[in-house]
């Protein structure tokens, strides 16, 4: 076991501050990674502030971060996929049972025994896992991903969550040429959905409540932009979409988008509104339409996504920030004041003196 610098929150109302955390010793199948960049996901904010307490109560101290780009420092004796110096990524999960039907199908994200990158029980050290707001991490090689060297590492970090979260449903529902695809919302998830749908060859329409986002949506690859508050504009597209990716995490009228689908069209939710959405049965029945959800992707699909991004020069639009600005970044994230993701330059952590040390992990929480 060794100590690593990190940023953590001690409670739902505490700011993130510097501390040291334990990391396990390298096992034969582990990869030790120096973290270069870590994206800030909106779920980081939810977990830090214990806003999902009814489903997944936060264990403190919490070290967030599941959009990790880093450089391999060391590998275990049985590791075959990686060597020191490789550019790699780690996403939302760092372990699974690998025996269940989901794992056998390459869908580790649905494994009932999945270990999240942070906040899950840590079978090695006790307590819970700690995430990417840290100088280093040790991960089983199966859950480490190759990152194409052509990609900007700061912009590649959000691909490990925002990227795969949008890539997976677009691939699953066969988005491609001659398909008309809608993307609802133009934020951290939505801007990646636009980039991927455009790269797949689809005709892309962005739905937004803000007319001021039109130029940016077109820049990102949209062919059309519809202000969703404009009933006439919405009606012009009725019954015309093959697929709609809904990235909105706030309460909204899902039926307005179901009515835009063709027969056998589908809407997939990747945003998570805090309250249940009211769904009209007739909106589904009359066109044999589908309403579904999607959650990141398996390891093989995530690697496929990264390779696709490398071949097509796709990264997230990011604002790079220092770890010392993370609390301000959280406040700006609440106001949607970023285009379109924050990426933390973890080199900034080297200048920060830890304020406390986490030593007895088994007793935390």
Short mmCIF file of C-alpha atoms in Angstrom, two decimals:
data_model
loop_
_atom_site.label_atom_id
_atom_site.label_comp_id
_atom_site.label_asym_id
_atom_site.label_seq_id
_atom_site.Cartn_x
_atom_site.Cartn_y
_atom_site.Cartn_z
CA UNK A 1 0.00 0.00 0.00
CA UNK A 2 1.15 3.55 -0.73
CA UNK A 3 -0.21 7.04 -0.20
CA UNK A 4 -1.39 9.25 -3.06
CA UNK A 5 -2.46 12.88 -3.18
CA UNK A 6 -6.13 13.46 -3.96
CA UNK A 7 -9.05 15.86 -3.55
CA UNK A 8 -12.02 14.71 -1.51
CA UNK A 9 -15.16 15.90 0.24
CA UNK A 10 -15.75 15.04 3.90
CA UNK A 11 -19.53 15.59 3.85
CA UNK A 12 -22.40 16.65 1.60
CA UNK A 13 -21.83 20.30 2.53
CA UNK A 14 -18.03 20.29 2.60
CA UNK A 15 -15.84 21.64 -0.21
CA UNK A 16 -13.40 19.34 -1.96
CA UNK A 17 -9.97 19.71 -0.35
CA UNK A 18 -6.55 18.12 -0.61
CA UNK A 19 -5.79 14.94 1.31
CA UNK A 20 -3.81 11.73 0.94
CA UNK A 21 -5.47 8.38 0.27
CA UNK A 22 -4.21 4.79 0.30
CA UNK A 23 -3.77 2.89 -2.94
CA UNK A 24 -3.22 -0.87 -3.00
CA UNK A 25 0.04 -2.54 -3.93
CA UNK A 26 0.33 -3.77 -7.50
CA UNK A 27 -0.96 -7.32 -8.01
CA UNK A 28 0.09 -9.49 -10.94
CA UNK A 29 -2.80 -8.34 -13.13
CA UNK A 30 -2.81 -4.66 -12.17
CA UNK A 31 -1.76 -1.53 -13.99
CA UNK A 32 -0.48 1.49 -12.08
CA UNK A 33 -1.43 4.74 -13.81
CA UNK A 34 -0.22 8.31 -13.32
CA UNK A 35 -3.36 10.38 -13.86
CA UNK A 36 -2.88 13.23 -16.33
CA UNK A 37 -6.46 14.49 -16.75
CA UNK A 38 -9.80 13.72 -15.14
CA UNK A 39 -13.10 14.97 -16.45
CA UNK A 40 -15.79 16.40 -14.18
CA UNK A 41 -19.08 14.58 -14.69
CA UNK A 42 -22.38 15.92 -13.34
CA UNK A 43 -22.72 12.66 -11.43
CA UNK A 44 -19.58 13.63 -9.48
CA UNK A 45 -21.48 16.61 -8.15
CA UNK A 46 -24.56 14.52 -7.33
CA UNK A 47 -22.49 11.99 -5.39
CA UNK A 48 -20.35 14.55 -3.56
CA UNK A 49 -23.49 16.35 -2.38
CA UNK A 50 -25.29 13.07 -1.59
CA UNK A 51 -28.15 13.96 -3.92
CA UNK A 52 -28.73 10.30 -4.79
CA UNK A 53 -28.97 9.27 -1.14
CA UNK A 54 -32.24 7.40 -1.60
CA UNK A 55 -30.63 5.02 -4.08
CA UNK A 56 -26.89 5.17 -3.43
CA UNK A 57 -25.91 6.96 -0.20
CA UNK A 58 -22.48 8.54 -0.41
CA UNK A 59 -19.72 7.20 1.84
CA UNK A 60 -17.35 9.93 3.01
CA UNK A 61 -14.69 10.95 2.42
CA UNK A 62 -15.44 10.65 -1.28
CA UNK A 63 -12.86 11.08 -4.03
CA UNK A 64 -14.82 11.52 -7.29
CA UNK A 65 -13.70 11.08 -10.88
CA UNK A 66 -14.43 8.39 -13.48
CA UNK A 67 -13.17 10.04 -16.67
CA UNK A 68 -9.48 9.24 -16.30
CA UNK A 69 -6.67 9.64 -18.81
CA UNK A 70 -3.18 8.69 -17.67
CA UNK A 71 0.20 7.19 -18.39
CA UNK A 72 1.17 3.68 -17.32
CA UNK A 73 3.89 3.70 -14.65
CA UNK A 74 4.16 -0.01 -13.79
CA UNK A 75 2.42 -3.27 -14.66
CA UNK A 76 2.03 -6.54 -12.80
CA UNK A 77 3.89 -9.68 -13.81
CA UNK A 78 0.89 -11.23 -15.61
CA UNK A 79 -0.19 -8.11 -17.52
CA UNK A 80 -0.01 -8.58 -21.29
CA UNK A 81 -1.94 -5.64 -22.77
CA UNK A 82 0.02 -2.69 -21.39
CA UNK A 83 3.54 -1.49 -20.69
CA UNK A 84 5.08 1.51 -18.98
CA UNK A 85 4.59 4.68 -21.00
CA UNK A 86 1.28 3.69 -22.64
CA UNK A 87 -1.49 6.32 -22.76
CA UNK A 88 -4.57 4.75 -21.19
CA UNK A 89 -8.02 5.49 -19.85
CA UNK A 90 -10.26 4.31 -17.02
CA UNK A 91 -14.00 4.91 -17.04
CA UNK A 92 -16.88 4.35 -14.64
CA UNK A 93 -16.00 0.82 -13.51
CA UNK A 94 -12.88 -0.94 -12.29
CA UNK A 95 -14.13 -4.47 -11.67
CA UNK A 96 -17.01 -6.92 -12.20
CA UNK A 97 -17.58 -10.60 -11.47
CA UNK A 98 -16.83 -11.54 -15.13
CA UNK A 99 -18.95 -14.69 -14.79
CA UNK A 100 -22.55 -13.44 -14.97
CA UNK A 101 -24.49 -13.47 -18.27
CA UNK A 102 -23.99 -9.71 -18.66
CA UNK A 103 -20.22 -9.94 -18.30
CA UNK A 104 -20.09 -12.93 -20.65
CA UNK A 105 -21.96 -10.83 -23.23
CA UNK A 106 -19.51 -7.92 -22.88
CA UNK A 107 -22.00 -5.84 -20.91
CA UNK A 108 -20.02 -5.37 -17.71
CA UNK A 109 -21.91 -2.12 -17.06
CA UNK A 110 -24.95 -4.24 -16.13
CA UNK A 111 -23.09 -6.70 -13.90
CA UNK A 112 -24.87 -7.01 -10.52
CA UNK A 113 -21.46 -7.15 -8.86
CA UNK A 114 -19.81 -4.29 -10.74
CA UNK A 115 -17.28 -2.17 -8.83
CA UNK A 116 -17.54 1.53 -9.62
CA UNK A 117 -14.40 3.60 -9.95
CA UNK A 118 -15.38 5.42 -6.79
CA UNK A 119 -17.87 4.79 -4.01
CA UNK A 120 -18.07 0.99 -4.30
CA UNK A 121 -16.85 -1.48 -1.66
CA UNK A 122 -13.10 -1.97 -2.08
CA UNK A 123 -12.29 -5.68 -1.82
CA UNK A 124 -8.56 -4.95 -1.59
CA UNK A 125 -8.29 -2.32 1.16
CA UNK A 126 -11.73 -2.18 2.73
CA UNK A 127 -13.84 0.96 2.79
CA UNK A 128 -14.78 2.21 -0.67
CA UNK A 129 -12.99 2.84 -3.94
CA UNK A 130 -11.48 6.24 -4.62
CA UNK A 131 -11.71 7.93 -8.02
CA UNK A 132 -9.67 9.98 -10.43
CA UNK A 133 -9.27 13.29 -8.59
CA UNK A 134 -5.93 11.82 -7.58
CA UNK A 135 -2.34 11.63 -8.75
CA UNK A 136 -2.47 7.89 -9.48
CA UNK A 137 -4.66 4.81 -9.49
CA UNK A 138 -4.21 1.03 -9.72
CA UNK A 139 -6.69 -0.90 -11.88
CA UNK A 140 -7.02 -4.47 -13.14
CA UNK A 141 -5.83 -4.54 -16.76
CA UNK A 142 -9.23 -5.77 -18.01
CA UNK A 143 -10.75 -2.41 -17.08
CA UNK A 144 -7.96 -0.29 -18.55
CA UNK A 145 -8.38 1.08 -22.07
CA UNK A 146 -5.92 2.04 -24.80
CA UNK A 147 -6.21 5.73 -25.75
CA UNK A 148 -5.15 6.61 -29.32
CA UNK A 149 -2.05 8.82 -29.19
CA UNK A 150 -3.55 11.21 -31.76
CA UNK A 151 -6.20 12.37 -29.29
CA UNK A 152 -5.71 15.39 -27.05
CA UNK A 153 -5.66 13.80 -23.57
CA UNK A 154 -7.61 16.65 -21.92
CA UNK A 155 -10.41 16.35 -24.48
CA UNK A 156 -10.29 12.56 -24.40
CA UNK A 157 -11.03 12.33 -20.66
CA UNK A 158 -14.81 12.92 -20.96
CA UNK A 159 -15.00 10.20 -23.61
CA UNK A 160 -14.77 7.69 -20.74
CA UNK A 161 -18.28 8.67 -19.57
CA UNK A 162 -19.99 11.30 -21.73
CA UNK A 163 -18.52 9.70 -24.85
CA UNK A 164 -19.51 6.10 -24.26
CA UNK A 165 -22.86 7.11 -22.72
CA UNK A 166 -23.91 8.61 -26.06
CA UNK A 167 -21.97 6.32 -28.41
CA UNK A 168 -23.50 3.11 -27.03
CA UNK A 169 -27.21 3.83 -27.67
CA UNK A 170 -26.50 5.38 -31.06
CA UNK A 171 -24.71 2.17 -32.08
CA UNK A 172 -27.29 -0.09 -30.45
CA UNK A 173 -30.17 1.50 -32.40
CA UNK A 174 -28.31 1.44 -35.71
CA UNK A 175 -27.76 5.14 -36.28
CA UNK A 176 -26.07 5.73 -39.61
CA UNK A 177 -26.56 6.99 -43.14
CA UNK A 178 -30.11 7.76 -44.27
CA UNK A 179 -31.26 7.97 -40.64
CA UNK A 180 -32.84 11.08 -39.15
CA UNK A 181 -31.61 11.50 -35.60
CA UNK A 182 -32.56 13.97 -32.89
CA UNK A 183 -30.45 15.02 -29.92
CA UNK A 184 -32.37 16.62 -27.06
CA UNK A 185 -30.21 19.02 -25.07
CA UNK A 186 -26.80 20.47 -25.92
CA UNK A 187 -24.69 19.98 -22.82
CA UNK A 188 -21.90 17.62 -21.84
CA UNK A 189 -23.76 14.56 -23.13
CA UNK A 190 -25.65 16.26 -25.96
CA UNK A 191 -22.62 17.77 -27.66
CA UNK A 192 -21.00 14.31 -27.82
CA UNK A 193 -24.23 12.83 -29.20
CA UNK A 194 -24.19 15.41 -32.00
CA UNK A 195 -20.56 14.67 -32.86
CA UNK A 196 -21.09 10.91 -32.98
CA UNK A 197 -24.39 10.99 -34.89
CA UNK A 198 -22.80 13.32 -37.47
CA UNK A 199 -19.73 11.07 -37.77
CA UNK A 200 -22.01 8.05 -38.31
CA UNK A 201 -23.51 9.81 -41.32
CA UNK A 202 -26.97 10.60 -39.94
CA UNK A 203 -29.04 13.72 -40.53
CA UNK A 204 -28.79 15.37 -37.11
CA UNK A 205 -31.36 17.67 -35.52
CA UNK A 206 -30.67 19.32 -32.17
CA UNK A 207 -33.57 20.22 -29.85
CA UNK A 208 -32.83 22.98 -27.38
CA UNK A 209 -34.79 25.44 -25.25
CA UNK A 210 -32.23 28.14 -26.09
CA UNK A 211 -32.18 29.77 -29.54
CA UNK A 212 -28.72 31.09 -28.65
CA UNK A 213 -27.25 27.60 -28.99
CA UNK A 214 -28.06 27.32 -32.70
CA UNK A 215 -24.66 28.36 -34.06
CA UNK A 216 -22.81 26.09 -31.67
CA UNK A 217 -25.04 23.14 -32.53
CA UNK A 218 -24.32 23.67 -36.23
CA UNK A 219 -20.58 23.96 -35.50
CA UNK A 220 -20.65 20.64 -33.67
CA UNK A 221 -22.27 18.86 -36.61
CA UNK A 222 -26.03 19.40 -36.46
CA UNK A 223 -27.85 19.94 -39.75
CA UNK A 224 -30.88 21.57 -38.15
CA UNK A 225 -31.72 23.16 -34.80
CA UNK A 226 -35.24 23.28 -33.35
CA UNK A 227 -36.23 25.42 -30.37
CA UNK A 228 -38.38 22.93 -28.50
CA UNK A 229 -40.62 25.64 -26.98
CA UNK A 230 -41.81 26.50 -30.50
CA UNK A 231 -44.84 24.26 -31.06
CA UNK A 232 -45.00 25.00 -34.79
CA UNK A 233 -41.36 24.07 -35.31
CA UNK A 234 -41.86 20.84 -33.40
CA UNK A 235 -44.97 19.97 -35.41
CA UNK A 236 -43.05 20.30 -38.69
CA UNK A 237 -40.99 17.25 -37.65
CA UNK A 238 -43.88 15.05 -36.48
CA UNK A 239 -43.52 11.38 -37.42
CA UNK A 240 -40.14 11.82 -39.11
CA UNK A 241 -37.37 10.59 -36.78
CA UNK A 242 -35.76 7.17 -36.72
CA UNK A 243 -34.09 7.77 -33.38
CA UNK A 244 -33.94 10.46 -30.70
CA UNK A 245 -31.27 10.61 -27.98
CA UNK A 246 -32.62 12.43 -24.92
CA UNK A 247 -29.81 13.80 -22.74
CA UNK A 248 -31.90 16.08 -20.51
CA UNK A 249 -31.68 15.48 -16.75
CA UNK A 250 -34.49 17.89 -15.84
CA UNK A 251 -38.24 17.34 -15.92
CA UNK A 252 -39.62 17.72 -19.47
CA UNK A 253 -42.39 16.49 -21.76
CA UNK A 254 -41.16 13.20 -23.21
CA UNK A 255 -44.39 12.79 -25.21
CA UNK A 256 -43.43 15.74 -27.40
CA UNK A 257 -40.49 13.68 -28.65
CA UNK A 258 -42.32 10.36 -28.90
CA UNK A 259 -44.72 12.08 -31.31
CA UNK A 260 -41.78 12.99 -33.56
CA UNK A 261 -40.89 9.34 -34.19
CA UNK A 262 -41.66 7.34 -37.29
CA UNK A 263 -43.25 3.91 -37.01
CA UNK A 264 -40.78 1.70 -35.10
CA UNK A 265 -38.77 4.75 -34.06
CA UNK A 266 -37.10 4.94 -30.65
CA UNK A 267 -36.32 7.48 -27.97
CA UNK A 268 -33.50 6.56 -25.59
CA UNK A 269 -32.94 8.35 -22.29
CA UNK A 270 -29.38 8.93 -21.08
CA UNK A 271 -30.30 11.87 -18.83
CA UNK A 272 -31.85 11.04 -15.47
CA UNK A 273 -34.62 13.46 -14.42
CA UNK A 274 -35.16 13.48 -10.64
CA UNK A 275 -38.88 12.71 -10.92
CA UNK A 276 -40.69 10.13 -13.11
CA UNK A 277 -41.71 11.26 -16.59
CA UNK A 278 -45.40 10.95 -17.56
CA UNK A 279 -45.65 8.81 -20.70
CA UNK A 280 -48.71 8.62 -22.91
CA UNK A 281 -49.45 5.02 -23.86
CA UNK A 282 -51.00 6.18 -27.13
CA UNK A 283 -47.74 7.87 -28.14
CA UNK A 284 -46.11 4.46 -28.03
CA UNK A 285 -48.96 2.28 -29.27
CA UNK A 286 -49.94 4.23 -32.37
CA UNK A 287 -46.53 4.01 -33.97
CA UNK A 288 -45.10 0.87 -32.35
CA UNK A 289 -42.57 3.24 -30.87
CA UNK A 290 -39.98 2.41 -28.23
CA UNK A 291 -38.89 4.32 -25.11
CA UNK A 292 -35.69 2.97 -23.56
CA UNK A 293 -32.71 3.89 -21.43
CA UNK A 294 -28.98 3.30 -21.72
CA UNK A 295 -26.05 3.32 -19.31
CA UNK A 296 -22.42 3.75 -20.52
CA UNK A 297 -21.11 0.65 -22.35
CA UNK A 298 -19.05 -2.49 -21.79
CA UNK A 299 -15.26 -2.56 -21.92
CA UNK A 300 -15.07 -3.83 -25.51
CA UNK A 301 -17.56 -1.22 -26.73
CA UNK A 302 -15.73 1.54 -24.86
CA UNK A 303 -12.49 0.52 -26.57
CA UNK A 304 -14.35 0.50 -29.90
CA UNK A 305 -15.54 4.04 -29.16
CA UNK A 306 -12.03 5.26 -28.34
CA UNK A 307 -10.66 3.71 -31.53
CA UNK A 308 -13.46 5.36 -33.53
CA UNK A 309 -12.60 8.70 -31.93
CA UNK A 310 -8.95 8.21 -32.83
CA UNK A 311 -9.79 7.43 -36.44
CA UNK A 312 -12.15 10.41 -36.72
CA UNK A 313 -10.38 12.92 -34.44
CA UNK A 314 -13.30 13.21 -32.03
CA UNK A 315 -12.86 14.55 -28.50
CA UNK A 316 -15.07 16.47 -26.09
CA UNK A 317 -15.04 20.26 -26.09
CA UNK A 318 -13.42 21.00 -22.75
CA UNK A 319 -12.34 23.79 -20.49
CA UNK A 320 -9.14 22.71 -18.75
CA UNK A 321 -8.96 23.71 -15.10
CA UNK A 322 -6.69 23.20 -12.10
CA UNK A 323 -7.75 20.96 -9.23
CA UNK A 324 -7.70 24.01 -6.97
CA UNK A 325 -10.67 25.38 -8.95
CA UNK A 326 -12.83 22.27 -8.64
CA UNK A 327 -15.36 23.77 -6.20
CA UNK A 328 -15.86 26.76 -8.49
CA UNK A 329 -16.21 24.36 -11.42
CA UNK A 330 -19.00 22.53 -9.57
CA UNK A 331 -20.90 25.79 -9.08
CA UNK A 332 -20.48 26.69 -12.74
CA UNK A 333 -21.62 23.21 -13.73
CA UNK A 334 -24.87 23.80 -11.87
CA UNK A 335 -25.40 26.91 -14.01
CA UNK A 336 -24.44 25.10 -17.26
CA UNK A 337 -21.60 27.61 -17.50
CA UNK A 338 -19.14 25.44 -19.42
CA UNK A 339 -18.73 24.38 -23.05
CA UNK A 340 -19.07 21.52 -22.65
CA UNK A 341 -17.08 19.64 -20.01
CA UNK A 342 -14.43 20.51 -17.43
CA UNK A 343 -11.21 18.53 -17.62
CA UNK A 344 -8.89 18.74 -14.61
CA UNK A 345 -5.16 19.02 -15.31
CA UNK A 346 -3.96 16.73 -12.54
CA UNK A 347 -0.42 18.13 -12.73
CA UNK A 348 -1.88 20.97 -10.65
CA UNK A 349 -2.25 18.52 -7.75
CA UNK A 350 1.52 18.39 -7.31
CA UNK A 351 1.47 21.95 -6.01
CA UNK A 352 -1.16 21.20 -3.38
CA UNK A 353 -0.26 20.19 0.18
CA UNK A 354 -2.69 17.61 1.61
CA UNK A 355 -4.68 18.82 4.60
CA UNK A 356 -5.42 15.41 6.04
CA UNK A 357 -4.81 11.73 5.50
CA UNK A 358 -7.25 8.86 5.11
CA UNK A 359 -5.66 5.95 6.97
CA UNK A 360 -8.39 3.72 8.39
CA UNK A 361 -10.48 3.01 5.35
CA UNK A 362 -12.26 0.02 6.78
CA UNK A 363 -13.86 2.27 9.40
CA UNK A 364 -14.91 5.08 7.04
CA UNK A 365 -18.65 5.70 6.96
#
